[in-house]
mmCIF file of C-alpha atoms in Angstrom:
data_model
loop_
_atom_site.group_PDB
_atom_site.id
_atom_site.type_symbol
_atom_site.label_atom_id
_atom_site.label_comp_id
_atom_site.label_asym_id
_atom_site.label_seq_id
_atom_site.Cartn_x
_atom_site.Cartn_y
_atom_site.Cartn_z
ATOM 1 C CA UNK A 1 -26.594 -95.410 35.705
ATOM 2 C CA UNK A 2 -23.434 -94.094 35.160
ATOM 3 C CA UNK A 3 -21.671 -97.581 34.220
ATOM 4 C CA UNK A 4 -24.280 -97.697 31.359
ATOM 5 C CA UNK A 5 -22.780 -94.093 29.849
ATOM 6 C CA UNK A 6 -19.246 -95.334 29.474
ATOM 7 C CA UNK A 7 -18.049 -96.383 26.175
ATOM 8 C CA UNK A 8 -17.389 -100.171 25.465
ATOM 9 C CA UNK A 9 -13.732 -99.409 25.283
ATOM 10 C CA UNK A 10 -14.045 -97.951 28.757
ATOM 11 C CA UNK A 11 -15.848 -100.931 30.202
ATOM 12 C CA UNK A 12 -13.328 -103.361 28.611
ATOM 13 C CA UNK A 13 -10.183 -101.533 30.039
ATOM 14 C CA UNK A 14 -12.117 -101.704 33.459
ATOM 15 C CA UNK A 15 -12.735 -105.510 32.981
ATOM 16 C CA UNK A 16 -9.097 -106.109 31.816
ATOM 17 C CA UNK A 17 -7.828 -104.384 34.646
ATOM 18 C CA UNK A 18 -10.051 -106.419 36.897
ATOM 19 C CA UNK A 19 -8.775 -109.654 35.465
ATOM 20 C CA UNK A 20 -5.235 -108.202 35.778
ATOM 21 C CA UNK A 21 -5.592 -107.306 39.410
ATOM 22 C CA UNK A 22 -6.931 -110.978 40.350
ATOM 23 C CA UNK A 23 -4.140 -112.492 38.382
ATOM 24 C CA UNK A 24 -1.460 -110.358 40.478
ATOM 25 C CA UNK A 25 -2.960 -111.711 43.658
ATOM 26 C CA UNK A 26 -3.010 -115.258 42.618
ATOM 27 C CA UNK A 27 0.897 -114.704 41.463
ATOM 28 C CA UNK A 28 1.582 -113.257 44.886
ATOM 29 C CA UNK A 29 -0.060 -116.089 46.475
ATOM 30 C CA UNK A 30 1.634 -118.621 44.696
ATOM 31 C CA UNK A 31 5.109 -116.701 45.181
ATOM 32 C CA UNK A 32 4.727 -116.595 48.789
ATOM 33 C CA UNK A 33 4.638 -120.456 48.649
ATOM 34 C CA UNK A 34 8.229 -120.492 47.019
ATOM 35 C CA UNK A 35 10.046 -117.541 48.589
ATOM 36 C CA UNK A 36 10.483 -115.685 51.490
ATOM 37 C CA UNK A 37 8.204 -112.604 52.574
ATOM 38 C CA UNK A 38 11.506 -110.298 52.770
ATOM 39 C CA UNK A 39 12.366 -111.323 49.236
ATOM 40 C CA UNK A 40 9.096 -110.308 48.283
ATOM 41 C CA UNK A 41 9.414 -107.026 49.941
ATOM 42 C CA UNK A 42 12.659 -106.293 48.589
ATOM 43 C CA UNK A 43 11.344 -106.783 44.641
ATOM 44 C CA UNK A 44 8.311 -104.920 45.576
ATOM 45 C CA UNK A 45 10.292 -101.943 46.755
ATOM 46 C CA UNK A 46 12.604 -102.238 43.551
ATOM 47 C CA UNK A 47 9.550 -102.175 41.615
ATOM 48 C CA UNK A 48 8.180 -99.083 43.363
ATOM 49 C CA UNK A 49 11.502 -97.451 43.008
ATOM 50 C CA UNK A 50 11.907 -98.289 39.092
ATOM 51 C CA UNK A 51 8.168 -96.976 38.654
ATOM 52 C CA UNK A 52 8.805 -93.923 40.422
ATOM 53 C CA UNK A 53 11.843 -93.086 38.469
ATOM 54 C CA UNK A 54 10.282 -93.871 35.380
ATOM 55 C CA UNK A 55 7.252 -92.154 35.988
ATOM 56 C CA UNK A 56 8.753 -89.001 36.991
ATOM 57 C CA UNK A 57 10.878 -89.353 33.477
ATOM 58 C CA UNK A 58 7.810 -89.870 31.301
ATOM 59 C CA UNK A 59 5.592 -87.319 32.534
ATOM 60 C CA UNK A 60 8.596 -84.814 33.315
ATOM 61 C CA UNK A 61 7.754 -84.449 36.878
ATOM 62 C CA UNK A 62 10.138 -84.293 39.717
ATOM 63 C CA UNK A 63 10.349 -86.667 42.007
ATOM 64 C CA UNK A 64 10.000 -85.770 45.577
ATOM 65 C CA UNK A 65 13.100 -86.433 47.828
ATOM 66 C CA UNK A 66 10.903 -87.785 50.511
ATOM 67 C CA UNK A 67 9.332 -90.433 48.403
ATOM 68 C CA UNK A 68 12.536 -91.378 46.975
ATOM 69 C CA UNK A 69 14.305 -91.336 50.626
ATOM 70 C CA UNK A 70 11.297 -93.340 51.892
ATOM 71 C CA UNK A 71 11.674 -96.177 49.223
ATOM 72 C CA UNK A 72 15.496 -96.253 49.989
ATOM 73 C CA UNK A 73 14.778 -96.449 53.684
ATOM 74 C CA UNK A 74 12.302 -99.299 53.222
ATOM 75 C CA UNK A 75 14.740 -101.100 51.123
ATOM 76 C CA UNK A 76 17.708 -100.843 53.237
ATOM 77 C CA UNK A 77 15.720 -102.433 56.093
ATOM 78 C CA UNK A 78 14.508 -104.917 54.140
ATOM 79 C CA UNK A 79 17.893 -105.790 53.161
ATOM 80 C CA UNK A 80 19.481 -105.461 56.512
ATOM 81 C CA UNK A 81 16.433 -107.662 57.689
ATOM 82 C CA UNK A 82 17.155 -110.496 55.122
ATOM 83 C CA UNK A 83 20.874 -110.473 56.377
ATOM 84 C CA UNK A 84 20.131 -110.962 59.968
ATOM 85 C CA UNK A 85 21.084 -114.095 61.596
ATOM 86 C CA UNK A 86 17.799 -116.376 62.514
ATOM 87 C CA UNK A 87 16.565 -116.490 65.904
ATOM 88 C CA UNK A 88 15.780 -120.106 66.815
ATOM 89 C CA UNK A 89 12.234 -120.698 67.347
ATOM 90 C CA UNK A 90 10.916 -122.968 70.690
ATOM 91 C CA UNK A 91 10.505 -126.181 68.596
ATOM 92 C CA UNK A 92 13.845 -125.944 67.084
ATOM 93 C CA UNK A 93 15.505 -125.679 70.796
ATOM 94 C CA UNK A 94 13.241 -128.479 71.944
ATOM 95 C CA UNK A 95 11.045 -126.331 74.054
ATOM 96 C CA UNK A 96 7.335 -125.078 73.511
ATOM 97 C CA UNK A 97 5.843 -127.641 75.513
ATOM 98 C CA UNK A 98 2.714 -127.671 73.422
ATOM 99 C CA UNK A 99 4.194 -129.131 70.300
ATOM 100 C CA UNK A 100 2.155 -130.387 67.183
ATOM 101 C CA UNK A 101 2.334 -134.248 67.109
ATOM 102 C CA UNK A 102 3.550 -135.573 63.518
ATOM 103 C CA UNK A 103 1.242 -137.637 61.659
ATOM 104 C CA UNK A 104 1.374 -141.373 62.704
ATOM 105 C CA UNK A 105 2.431 -140.379 66.704
#
């Protein structure tokens, strides 16, 4: 059993990482309820950009141009999408035919 050969410190680190990952998932679920998916995408891209730049600085490695350019393209696309005017849905126009009835109707 390979897991049994790990030290208590490594086992604890694995457990804490699992708890933090689960917590992050819960936070993202709650965040989706209070903000738009576009805002979350922009924030996630900024987080990745900061992580990539700091990682390159801390570990004294070069940041690949394609990685940096890819992040920038994603950020620009998300910002452009968030600025686009909203297209009215069929329900907003009064159409759609199969509307859901409100409670009490």
